[in-house]
mmCIF file of C-alpha atoms and ligand atoms in Angstrom:
data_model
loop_
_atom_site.group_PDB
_atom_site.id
_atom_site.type_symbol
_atom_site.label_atom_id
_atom_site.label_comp_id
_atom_site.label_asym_id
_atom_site.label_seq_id
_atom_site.Cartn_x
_atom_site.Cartn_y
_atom_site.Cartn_z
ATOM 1 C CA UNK A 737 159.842 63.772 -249.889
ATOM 2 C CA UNK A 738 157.033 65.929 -249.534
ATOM 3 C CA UNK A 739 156.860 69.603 -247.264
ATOM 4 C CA UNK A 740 154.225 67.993 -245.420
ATOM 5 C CA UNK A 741 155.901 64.118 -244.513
ATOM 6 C CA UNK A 742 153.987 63.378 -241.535
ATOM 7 C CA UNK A 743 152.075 66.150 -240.345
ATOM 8 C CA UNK A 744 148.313 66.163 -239.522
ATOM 9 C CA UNK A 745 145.633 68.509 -241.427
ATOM 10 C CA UNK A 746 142.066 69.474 -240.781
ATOM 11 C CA UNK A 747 140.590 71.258 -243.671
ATOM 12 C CA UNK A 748 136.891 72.684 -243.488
ATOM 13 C CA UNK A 749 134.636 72.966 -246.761
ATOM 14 C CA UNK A 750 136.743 69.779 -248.534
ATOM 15 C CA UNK A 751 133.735 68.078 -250.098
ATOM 16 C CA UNK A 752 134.619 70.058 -253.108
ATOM 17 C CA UNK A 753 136.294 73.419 -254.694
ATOM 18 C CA UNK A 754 138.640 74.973 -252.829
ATOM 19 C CA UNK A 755 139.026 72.989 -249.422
ATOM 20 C CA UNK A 756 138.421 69.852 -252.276
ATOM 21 C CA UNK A 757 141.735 71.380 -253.883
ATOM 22 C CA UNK A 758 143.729 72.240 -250.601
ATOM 23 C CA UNK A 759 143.290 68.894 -249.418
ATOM 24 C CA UNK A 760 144.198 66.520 -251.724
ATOM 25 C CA UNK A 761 147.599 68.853 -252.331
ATOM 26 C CA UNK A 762 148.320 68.920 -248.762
ATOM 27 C CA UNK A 763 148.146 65.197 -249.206
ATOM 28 C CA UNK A 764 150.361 64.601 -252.399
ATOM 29 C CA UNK A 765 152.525 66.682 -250.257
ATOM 30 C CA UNK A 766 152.757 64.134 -247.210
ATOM 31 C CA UNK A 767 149.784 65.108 -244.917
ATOM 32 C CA UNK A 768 147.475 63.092 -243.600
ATOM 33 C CA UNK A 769 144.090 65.339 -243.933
ATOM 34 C CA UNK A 770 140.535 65.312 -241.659
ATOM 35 C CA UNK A 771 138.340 66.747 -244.485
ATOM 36 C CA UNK A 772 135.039 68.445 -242.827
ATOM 37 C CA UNK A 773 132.195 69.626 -244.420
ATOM 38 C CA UNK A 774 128.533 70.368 -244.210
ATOM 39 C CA UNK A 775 127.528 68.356 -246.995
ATOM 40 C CA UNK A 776 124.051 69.469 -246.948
ATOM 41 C CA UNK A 777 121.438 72.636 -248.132
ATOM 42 C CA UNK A 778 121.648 76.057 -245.985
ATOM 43 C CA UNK A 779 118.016 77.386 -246.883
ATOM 44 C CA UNK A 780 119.344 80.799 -247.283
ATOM 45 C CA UNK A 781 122.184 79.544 -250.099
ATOM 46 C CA UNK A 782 120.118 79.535 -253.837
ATOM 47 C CA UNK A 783 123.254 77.460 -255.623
ATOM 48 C CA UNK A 784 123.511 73.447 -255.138
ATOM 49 C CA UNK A 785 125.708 73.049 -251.899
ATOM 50 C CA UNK A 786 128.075 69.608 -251.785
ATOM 51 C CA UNK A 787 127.038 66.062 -250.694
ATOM 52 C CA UNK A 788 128.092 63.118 -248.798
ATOM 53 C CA UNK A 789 129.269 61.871 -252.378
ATOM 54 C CA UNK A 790 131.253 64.750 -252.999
ATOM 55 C CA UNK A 791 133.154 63.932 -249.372
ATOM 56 C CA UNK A 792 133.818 61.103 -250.475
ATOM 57 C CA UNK A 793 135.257 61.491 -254.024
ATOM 58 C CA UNK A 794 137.574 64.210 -252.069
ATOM 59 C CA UNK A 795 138.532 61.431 -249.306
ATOM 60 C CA UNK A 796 138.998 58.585 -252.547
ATOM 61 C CA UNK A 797 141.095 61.641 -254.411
ATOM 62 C CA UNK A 798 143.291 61.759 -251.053
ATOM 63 C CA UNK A 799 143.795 58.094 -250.514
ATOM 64 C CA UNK A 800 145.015 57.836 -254.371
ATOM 65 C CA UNK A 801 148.257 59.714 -253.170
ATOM 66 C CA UNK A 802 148.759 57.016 -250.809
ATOM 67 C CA UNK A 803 147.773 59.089 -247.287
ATOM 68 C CA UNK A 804 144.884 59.122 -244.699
ATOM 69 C CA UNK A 805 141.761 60.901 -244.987
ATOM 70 C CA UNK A 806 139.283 61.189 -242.455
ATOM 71 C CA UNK A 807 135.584 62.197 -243.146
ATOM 72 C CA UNK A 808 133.931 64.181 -241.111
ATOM 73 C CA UNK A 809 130.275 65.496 -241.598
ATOM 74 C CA UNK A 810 130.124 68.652 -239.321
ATOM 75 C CA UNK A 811 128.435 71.950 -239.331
ATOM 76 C CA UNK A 812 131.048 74.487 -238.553
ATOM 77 C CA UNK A 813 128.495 76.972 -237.482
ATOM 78 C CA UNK A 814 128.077 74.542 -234.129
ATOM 79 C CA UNK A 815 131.119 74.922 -231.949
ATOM 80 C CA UNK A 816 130.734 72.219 -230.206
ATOM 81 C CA UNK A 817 130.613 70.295 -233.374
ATOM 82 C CA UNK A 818 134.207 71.660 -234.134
ATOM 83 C CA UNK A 819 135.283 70.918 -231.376
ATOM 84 C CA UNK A 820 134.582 67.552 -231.215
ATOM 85 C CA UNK A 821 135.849 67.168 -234.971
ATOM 86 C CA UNK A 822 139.409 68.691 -233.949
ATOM 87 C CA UNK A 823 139.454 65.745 -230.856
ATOM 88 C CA UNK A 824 138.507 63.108 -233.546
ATOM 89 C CA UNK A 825 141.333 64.551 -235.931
ATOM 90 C CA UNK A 826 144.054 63.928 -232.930
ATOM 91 C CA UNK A 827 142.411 60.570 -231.702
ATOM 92 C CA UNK A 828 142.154 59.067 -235.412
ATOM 93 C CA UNK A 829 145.320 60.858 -237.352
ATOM 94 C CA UNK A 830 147.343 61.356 -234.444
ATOM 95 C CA UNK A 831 147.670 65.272 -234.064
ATOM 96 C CA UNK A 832 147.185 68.453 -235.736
ATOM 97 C CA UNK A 833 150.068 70.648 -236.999
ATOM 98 C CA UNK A 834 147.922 72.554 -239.845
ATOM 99 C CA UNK A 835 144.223 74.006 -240.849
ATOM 100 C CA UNK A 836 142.794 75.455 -243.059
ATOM 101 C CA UNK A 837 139.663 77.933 -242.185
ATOM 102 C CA UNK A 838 138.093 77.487 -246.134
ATOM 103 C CA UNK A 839 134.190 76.778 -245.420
ATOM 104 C CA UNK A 840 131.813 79.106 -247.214
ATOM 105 C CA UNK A 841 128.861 80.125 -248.961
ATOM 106 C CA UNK A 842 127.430 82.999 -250.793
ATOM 107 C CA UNK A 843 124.102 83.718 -250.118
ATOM 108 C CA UNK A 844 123.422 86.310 -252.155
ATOM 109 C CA UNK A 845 121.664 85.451 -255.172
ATOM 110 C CA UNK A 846 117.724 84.543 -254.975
ATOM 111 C CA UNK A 847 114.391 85.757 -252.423
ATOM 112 C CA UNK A 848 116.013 84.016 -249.534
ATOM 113 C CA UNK A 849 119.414 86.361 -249.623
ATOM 114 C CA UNK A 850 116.794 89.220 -248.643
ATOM 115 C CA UNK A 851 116.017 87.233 -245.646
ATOM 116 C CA UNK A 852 117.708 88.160 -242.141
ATOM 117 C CA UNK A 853 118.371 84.673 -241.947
ATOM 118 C CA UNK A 854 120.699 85.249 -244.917
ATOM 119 C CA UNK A 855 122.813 87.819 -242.875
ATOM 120 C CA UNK A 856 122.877 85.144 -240.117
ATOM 121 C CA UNK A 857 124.028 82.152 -241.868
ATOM 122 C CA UNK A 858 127.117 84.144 -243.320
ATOM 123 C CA UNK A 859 127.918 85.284 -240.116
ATOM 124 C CA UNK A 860 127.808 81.909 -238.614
ATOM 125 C CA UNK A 861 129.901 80.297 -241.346
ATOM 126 C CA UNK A 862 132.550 82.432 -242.799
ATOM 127 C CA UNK A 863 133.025 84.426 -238.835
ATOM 128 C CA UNK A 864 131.899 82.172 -236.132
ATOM 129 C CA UNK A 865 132.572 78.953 -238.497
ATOM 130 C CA UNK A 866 136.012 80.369 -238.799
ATOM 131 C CA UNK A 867 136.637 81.503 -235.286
ATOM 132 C CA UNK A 868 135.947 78.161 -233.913
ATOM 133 C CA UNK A 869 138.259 76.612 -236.364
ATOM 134 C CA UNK A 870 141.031 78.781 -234.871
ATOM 135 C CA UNK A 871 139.815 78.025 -231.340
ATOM 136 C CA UNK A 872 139.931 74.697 -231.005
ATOM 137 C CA UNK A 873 142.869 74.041 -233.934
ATOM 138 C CA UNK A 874 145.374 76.054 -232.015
ATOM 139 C CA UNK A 875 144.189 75.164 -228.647
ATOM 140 C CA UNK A 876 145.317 71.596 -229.362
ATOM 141 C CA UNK A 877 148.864 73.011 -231.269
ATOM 142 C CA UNK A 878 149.432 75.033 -227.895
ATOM 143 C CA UNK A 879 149.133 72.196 -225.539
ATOM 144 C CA UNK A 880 150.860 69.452 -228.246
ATOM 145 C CA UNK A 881 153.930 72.574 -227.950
ATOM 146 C CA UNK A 882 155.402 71.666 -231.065
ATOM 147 C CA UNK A 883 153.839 74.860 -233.668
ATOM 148 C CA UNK A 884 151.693 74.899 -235.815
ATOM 149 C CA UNK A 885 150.085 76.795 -239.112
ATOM 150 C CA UNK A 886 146.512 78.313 -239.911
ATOM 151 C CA UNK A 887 145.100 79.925 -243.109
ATOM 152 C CA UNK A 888 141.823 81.315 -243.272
ATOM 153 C CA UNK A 889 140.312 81.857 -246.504
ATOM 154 C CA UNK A 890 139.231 85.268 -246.901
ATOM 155 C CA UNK A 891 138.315 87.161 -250.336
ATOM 156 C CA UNK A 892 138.995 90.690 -252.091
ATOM 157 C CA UNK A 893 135.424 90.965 -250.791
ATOM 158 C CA UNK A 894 137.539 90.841 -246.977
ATOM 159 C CA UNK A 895 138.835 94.412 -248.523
ATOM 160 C CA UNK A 896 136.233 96.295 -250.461
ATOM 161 C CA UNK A 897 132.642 96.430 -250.962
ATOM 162 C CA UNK A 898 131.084 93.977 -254.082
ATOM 163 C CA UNK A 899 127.268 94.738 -254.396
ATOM 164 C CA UNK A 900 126.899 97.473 -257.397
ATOM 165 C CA UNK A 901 123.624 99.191 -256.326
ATOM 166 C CA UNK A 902 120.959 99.443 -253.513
ATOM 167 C CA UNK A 903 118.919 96.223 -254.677
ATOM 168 C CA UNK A 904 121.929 94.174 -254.312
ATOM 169 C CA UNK A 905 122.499 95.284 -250.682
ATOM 170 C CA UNK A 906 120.839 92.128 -249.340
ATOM 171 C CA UNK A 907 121.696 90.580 -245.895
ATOM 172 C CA UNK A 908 123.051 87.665 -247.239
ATOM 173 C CA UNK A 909 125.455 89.884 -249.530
ATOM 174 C CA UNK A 910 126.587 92.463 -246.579
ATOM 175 C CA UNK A 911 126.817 89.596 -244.229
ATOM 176 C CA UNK A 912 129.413 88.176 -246.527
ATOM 177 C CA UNK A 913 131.373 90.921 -246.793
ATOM 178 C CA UNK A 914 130.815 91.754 -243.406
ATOM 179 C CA UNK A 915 132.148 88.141 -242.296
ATOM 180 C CA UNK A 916 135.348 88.111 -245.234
ATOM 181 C CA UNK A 917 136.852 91.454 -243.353
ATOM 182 C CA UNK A 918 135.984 90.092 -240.188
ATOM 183 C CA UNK A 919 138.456 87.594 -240.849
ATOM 184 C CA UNK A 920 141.490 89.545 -241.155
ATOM 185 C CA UNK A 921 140.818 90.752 -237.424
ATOM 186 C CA UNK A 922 140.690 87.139 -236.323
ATOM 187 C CA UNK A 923 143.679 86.486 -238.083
ATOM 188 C CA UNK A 924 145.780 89.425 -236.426
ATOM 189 C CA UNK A 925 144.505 88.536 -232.762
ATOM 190 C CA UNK A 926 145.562 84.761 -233.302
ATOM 191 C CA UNK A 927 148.608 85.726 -234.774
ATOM 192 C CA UNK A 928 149.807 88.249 -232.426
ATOM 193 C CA UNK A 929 148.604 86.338 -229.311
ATOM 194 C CA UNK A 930 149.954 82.983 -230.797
ATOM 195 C CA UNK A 931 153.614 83.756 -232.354
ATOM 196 C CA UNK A 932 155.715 83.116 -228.816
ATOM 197 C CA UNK A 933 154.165 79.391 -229.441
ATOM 198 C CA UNK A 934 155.060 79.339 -233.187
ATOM 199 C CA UNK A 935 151.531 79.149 -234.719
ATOM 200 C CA UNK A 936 151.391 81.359 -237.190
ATOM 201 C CA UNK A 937 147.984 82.338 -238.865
ATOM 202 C CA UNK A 938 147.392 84.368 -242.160
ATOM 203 C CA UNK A 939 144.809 84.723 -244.327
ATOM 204 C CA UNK A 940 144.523 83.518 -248.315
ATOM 205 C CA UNK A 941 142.184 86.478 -250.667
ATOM 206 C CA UNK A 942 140.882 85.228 -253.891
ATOM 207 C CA UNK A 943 139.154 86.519 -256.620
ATOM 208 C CA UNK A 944 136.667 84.590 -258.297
ATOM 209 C CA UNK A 945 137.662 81.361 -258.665
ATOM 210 C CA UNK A 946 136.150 78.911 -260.849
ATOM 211 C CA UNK A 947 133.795 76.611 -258.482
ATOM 212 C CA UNK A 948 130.029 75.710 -257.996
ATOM 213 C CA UNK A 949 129.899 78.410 -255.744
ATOM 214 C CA UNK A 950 130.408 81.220 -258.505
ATOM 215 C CA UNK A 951 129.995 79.423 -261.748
ATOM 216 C CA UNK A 952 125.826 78.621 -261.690
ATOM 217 C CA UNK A 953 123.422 80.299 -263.373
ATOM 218 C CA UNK A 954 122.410 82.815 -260.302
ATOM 219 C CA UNK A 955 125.740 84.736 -260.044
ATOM 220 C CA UNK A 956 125.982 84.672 -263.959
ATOM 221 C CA UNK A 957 123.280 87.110 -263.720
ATOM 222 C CA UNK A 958 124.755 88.890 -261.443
ATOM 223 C CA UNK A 959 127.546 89.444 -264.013
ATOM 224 C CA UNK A 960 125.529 90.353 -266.812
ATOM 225 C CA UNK A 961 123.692 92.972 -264.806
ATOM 226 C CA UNK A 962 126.916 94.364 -263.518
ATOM 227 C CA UNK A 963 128.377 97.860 -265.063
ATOM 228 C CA UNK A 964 131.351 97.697 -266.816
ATOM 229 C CA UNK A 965 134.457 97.040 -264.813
ATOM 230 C CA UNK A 966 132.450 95.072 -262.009
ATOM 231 C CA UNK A 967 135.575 92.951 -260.596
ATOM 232 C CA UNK A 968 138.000 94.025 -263.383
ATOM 233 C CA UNK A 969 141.710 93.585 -262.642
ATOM 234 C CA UNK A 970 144.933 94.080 -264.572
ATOM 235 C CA UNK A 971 145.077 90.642 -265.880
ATOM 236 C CA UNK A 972 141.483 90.365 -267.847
ATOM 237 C CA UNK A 973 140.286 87.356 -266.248
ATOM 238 C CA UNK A 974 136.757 86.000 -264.807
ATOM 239 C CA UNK A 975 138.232 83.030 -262.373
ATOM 240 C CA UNK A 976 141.212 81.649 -261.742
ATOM 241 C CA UNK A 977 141.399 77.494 -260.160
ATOM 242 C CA UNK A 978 141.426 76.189 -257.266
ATOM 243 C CA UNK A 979 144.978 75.332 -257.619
ATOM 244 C CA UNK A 980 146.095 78.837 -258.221
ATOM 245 C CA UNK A 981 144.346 79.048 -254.372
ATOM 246 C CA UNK A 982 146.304 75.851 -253.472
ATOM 247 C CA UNK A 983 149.993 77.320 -254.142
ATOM 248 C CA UNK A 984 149.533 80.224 -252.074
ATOM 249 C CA UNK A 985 147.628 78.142 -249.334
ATOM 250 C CA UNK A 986 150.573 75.850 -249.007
ATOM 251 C CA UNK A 987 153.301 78.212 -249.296
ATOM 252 C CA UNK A 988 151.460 79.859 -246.525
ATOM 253 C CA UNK A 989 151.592 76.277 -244.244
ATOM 254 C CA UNK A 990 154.592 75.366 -245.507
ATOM 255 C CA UNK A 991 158.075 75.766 -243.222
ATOM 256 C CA UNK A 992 159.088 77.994 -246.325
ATOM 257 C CA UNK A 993 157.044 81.050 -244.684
ATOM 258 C CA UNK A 994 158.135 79.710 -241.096
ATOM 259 C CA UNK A 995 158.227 83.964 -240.358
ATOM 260 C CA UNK A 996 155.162 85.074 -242.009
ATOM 261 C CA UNK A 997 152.405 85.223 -239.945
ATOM 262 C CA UNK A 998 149.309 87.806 -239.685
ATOM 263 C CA UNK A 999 149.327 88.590 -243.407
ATOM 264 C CA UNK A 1000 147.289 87.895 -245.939
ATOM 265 C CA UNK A 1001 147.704 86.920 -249.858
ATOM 266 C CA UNK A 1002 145.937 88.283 -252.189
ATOM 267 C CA UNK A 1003 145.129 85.542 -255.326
ATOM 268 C CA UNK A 1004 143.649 88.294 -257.248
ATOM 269 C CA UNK A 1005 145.255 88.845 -261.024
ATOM 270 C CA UNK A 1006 145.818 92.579 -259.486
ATOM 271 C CA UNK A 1007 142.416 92.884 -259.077
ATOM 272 C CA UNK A 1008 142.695 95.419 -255.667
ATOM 273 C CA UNK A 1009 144.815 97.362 -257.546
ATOM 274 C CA UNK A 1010 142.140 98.725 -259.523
HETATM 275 N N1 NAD B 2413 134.634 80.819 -255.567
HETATM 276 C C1 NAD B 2413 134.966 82.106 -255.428
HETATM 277 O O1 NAD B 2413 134.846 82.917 -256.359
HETATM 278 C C2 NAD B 2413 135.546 82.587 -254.122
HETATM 279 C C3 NAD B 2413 136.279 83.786 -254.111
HETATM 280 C C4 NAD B 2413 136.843 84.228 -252.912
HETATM 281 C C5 NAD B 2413 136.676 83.488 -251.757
HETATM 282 N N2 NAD B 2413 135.936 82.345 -251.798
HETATM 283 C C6 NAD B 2413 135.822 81.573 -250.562
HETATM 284 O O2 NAD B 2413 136.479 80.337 -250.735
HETATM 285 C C7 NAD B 2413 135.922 79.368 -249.828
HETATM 286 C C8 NAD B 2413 135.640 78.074 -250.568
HETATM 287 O O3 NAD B 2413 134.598 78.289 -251.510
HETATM 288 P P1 NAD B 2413 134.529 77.528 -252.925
HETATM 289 O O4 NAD B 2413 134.749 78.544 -253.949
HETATM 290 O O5 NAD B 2413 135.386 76.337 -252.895
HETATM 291 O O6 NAD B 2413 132.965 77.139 -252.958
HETATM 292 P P2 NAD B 2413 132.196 75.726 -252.832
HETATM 293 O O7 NAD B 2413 130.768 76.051 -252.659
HETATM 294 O O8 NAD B 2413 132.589 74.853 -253.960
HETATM 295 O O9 NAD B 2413 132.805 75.085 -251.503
HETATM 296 C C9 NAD B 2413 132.462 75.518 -250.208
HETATM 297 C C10 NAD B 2413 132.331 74.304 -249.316
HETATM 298 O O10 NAD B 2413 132.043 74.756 -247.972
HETATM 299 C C11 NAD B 2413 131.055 73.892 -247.428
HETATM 300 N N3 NAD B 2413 130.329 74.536 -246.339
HETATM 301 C C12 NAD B 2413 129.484 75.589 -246.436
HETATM 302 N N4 NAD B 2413 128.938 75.875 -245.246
HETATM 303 C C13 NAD B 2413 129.459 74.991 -244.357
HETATM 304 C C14 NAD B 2413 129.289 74.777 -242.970
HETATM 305 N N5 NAD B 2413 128.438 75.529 -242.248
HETATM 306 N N6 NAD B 2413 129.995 73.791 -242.369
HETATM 307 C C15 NAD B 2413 130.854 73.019 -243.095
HETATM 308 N N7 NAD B 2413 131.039 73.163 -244.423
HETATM 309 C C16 NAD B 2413 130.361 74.133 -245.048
HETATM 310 C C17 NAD B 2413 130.155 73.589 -248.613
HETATM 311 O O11 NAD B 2413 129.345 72.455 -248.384
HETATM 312 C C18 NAD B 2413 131.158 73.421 -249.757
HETATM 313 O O12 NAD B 2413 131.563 72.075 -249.901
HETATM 314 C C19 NAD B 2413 134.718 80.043 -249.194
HETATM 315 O O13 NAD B 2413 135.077 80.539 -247.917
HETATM 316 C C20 NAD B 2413 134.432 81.191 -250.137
HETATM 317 O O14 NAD B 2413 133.751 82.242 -249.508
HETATM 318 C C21 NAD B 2413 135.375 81.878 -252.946
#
């Protein structure tokens, strides 16, 4: 028996890393999961972004544990895109009672991060991309009346600022930081407005965890430029996993936090602390 026998998930960024990792645990756990992703290049983004391939390694992955998976190629800068994946969701898996707001990119590495267009596409992804998530998920958990839970993923970026000097101040790298605490305010007005229909929404914080996104040869130099103590934190470490991610992001759907809503986890070896 699994904590998630027979509900209905719609994760966003699941080709790979994270979302990848949320997914296919949701599914060992009993869900049947609509994995989303863009699967394709955002100009402004220097690192190698997922393929079609990688959506489907993540929808073989889920299908190994013996549930559903449903593919679904979508842009969730294009509301009406989400919203037509979260009607596909219900019509092909049969509802929604869990999501997970996890798409993302970090556009800050590389000529094209010092491009407007750079502040735009992390805007678009990691604040609109997550807002319509929220919108249309919980639209459909209010009308099916029976709950529901969200969890966005923010960052420790979502509480301080990252970039070390003026150079680094690029759109792309403001605009993420700009979009990860933008996300705890979307958080606390779903969460508020949506407790009296039990949907509770809260918000998962990372450090750097080891994916493509971080661990490429762009964002190594970031590190080796950085002065000393650039993300330090209690515990000494570079990344965590995915997984690490994964136990908090379940706990957080999971009827074992049915009362905690409009919070957020930090994943972070103590690294705010410092
Ligand atoms: N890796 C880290 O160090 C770290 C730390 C804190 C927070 N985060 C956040 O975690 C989340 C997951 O990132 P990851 O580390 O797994 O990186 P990743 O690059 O491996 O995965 C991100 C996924 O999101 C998808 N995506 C990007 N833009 C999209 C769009 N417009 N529509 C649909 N899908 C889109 C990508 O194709 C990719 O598959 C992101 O929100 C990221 O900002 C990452």
């Amino acid at each position: 028996m699994g904590r998630f026998d027979g509900k209905v998930a719609l994760v966003t960024g699941a080709a790979r890393g994270q979302g990848r990792s949320h997914a296919v645990n949701l599914a060992a756990e009993g869900a049947d999961v609509a994995v989303l992703d863009i699967c394709q290049q955002v100009p402004s983004v220097q690192y190698a972004m997922s393929s079609p391939d990688d959506l489907d390694e993540t929808v073989a992955l889920i299908e190994k544990t013996g549930r559903r998976a449903l593919a679904i190629q979508a842009d969730v800068r294009d509301h009406q895109a989400v919203e037509a994946a979260v009607a596909q969701t219900v019509g092909e898996l049969g509802g929604l009672d869990l999501a997970v707001a996890n798409a993302g990119i970090l556009p800050v590495t590389g000529d094209a991060a010092r491009e407007m267009d750079a502040w735009r596409a992390a805007i678009d992804t990691m604040l609109s991309g997550v807002y319509y998530t929220l919108r249309y998920t919980t639209a459909v958990m209010i009308e099916r009346g029976a709950g529901g839970s969200v969890v966005l993923t923010g960052s420790t970026s979502s509480f301080r600022g990252v970039a070390y000097n003026a150079d680094m101040l690029t759109p792309g790298e403001v605009g993420y930081g700009a979009a990860k605490h933008g996300v705890l305010g979307l958080m606390r007005e779903f969460a508020m407005a949506l407790g009296s229909h039990h949907i509770r929404v809260n918000t998962v914080a990372p450090m750097g965890v080891r994916t493509p996104m971080v661990v490429n040869e762009y964002f190594a130099d970031l590190h080796s430029e950085a002065p000393g103590g650039w993300m330090a934190n209690p515990m000494g470490l570079r990344y965590i996993e995915p997984q690490d991610v994964s136990e908090a992001v379940l706990w957080l759907l999971s009827d074992q936090a049915r009362y905690v809503t409009g919070v957020t986890v930090p994943v972070d070896a103590g690294l705010l602390l410092v």
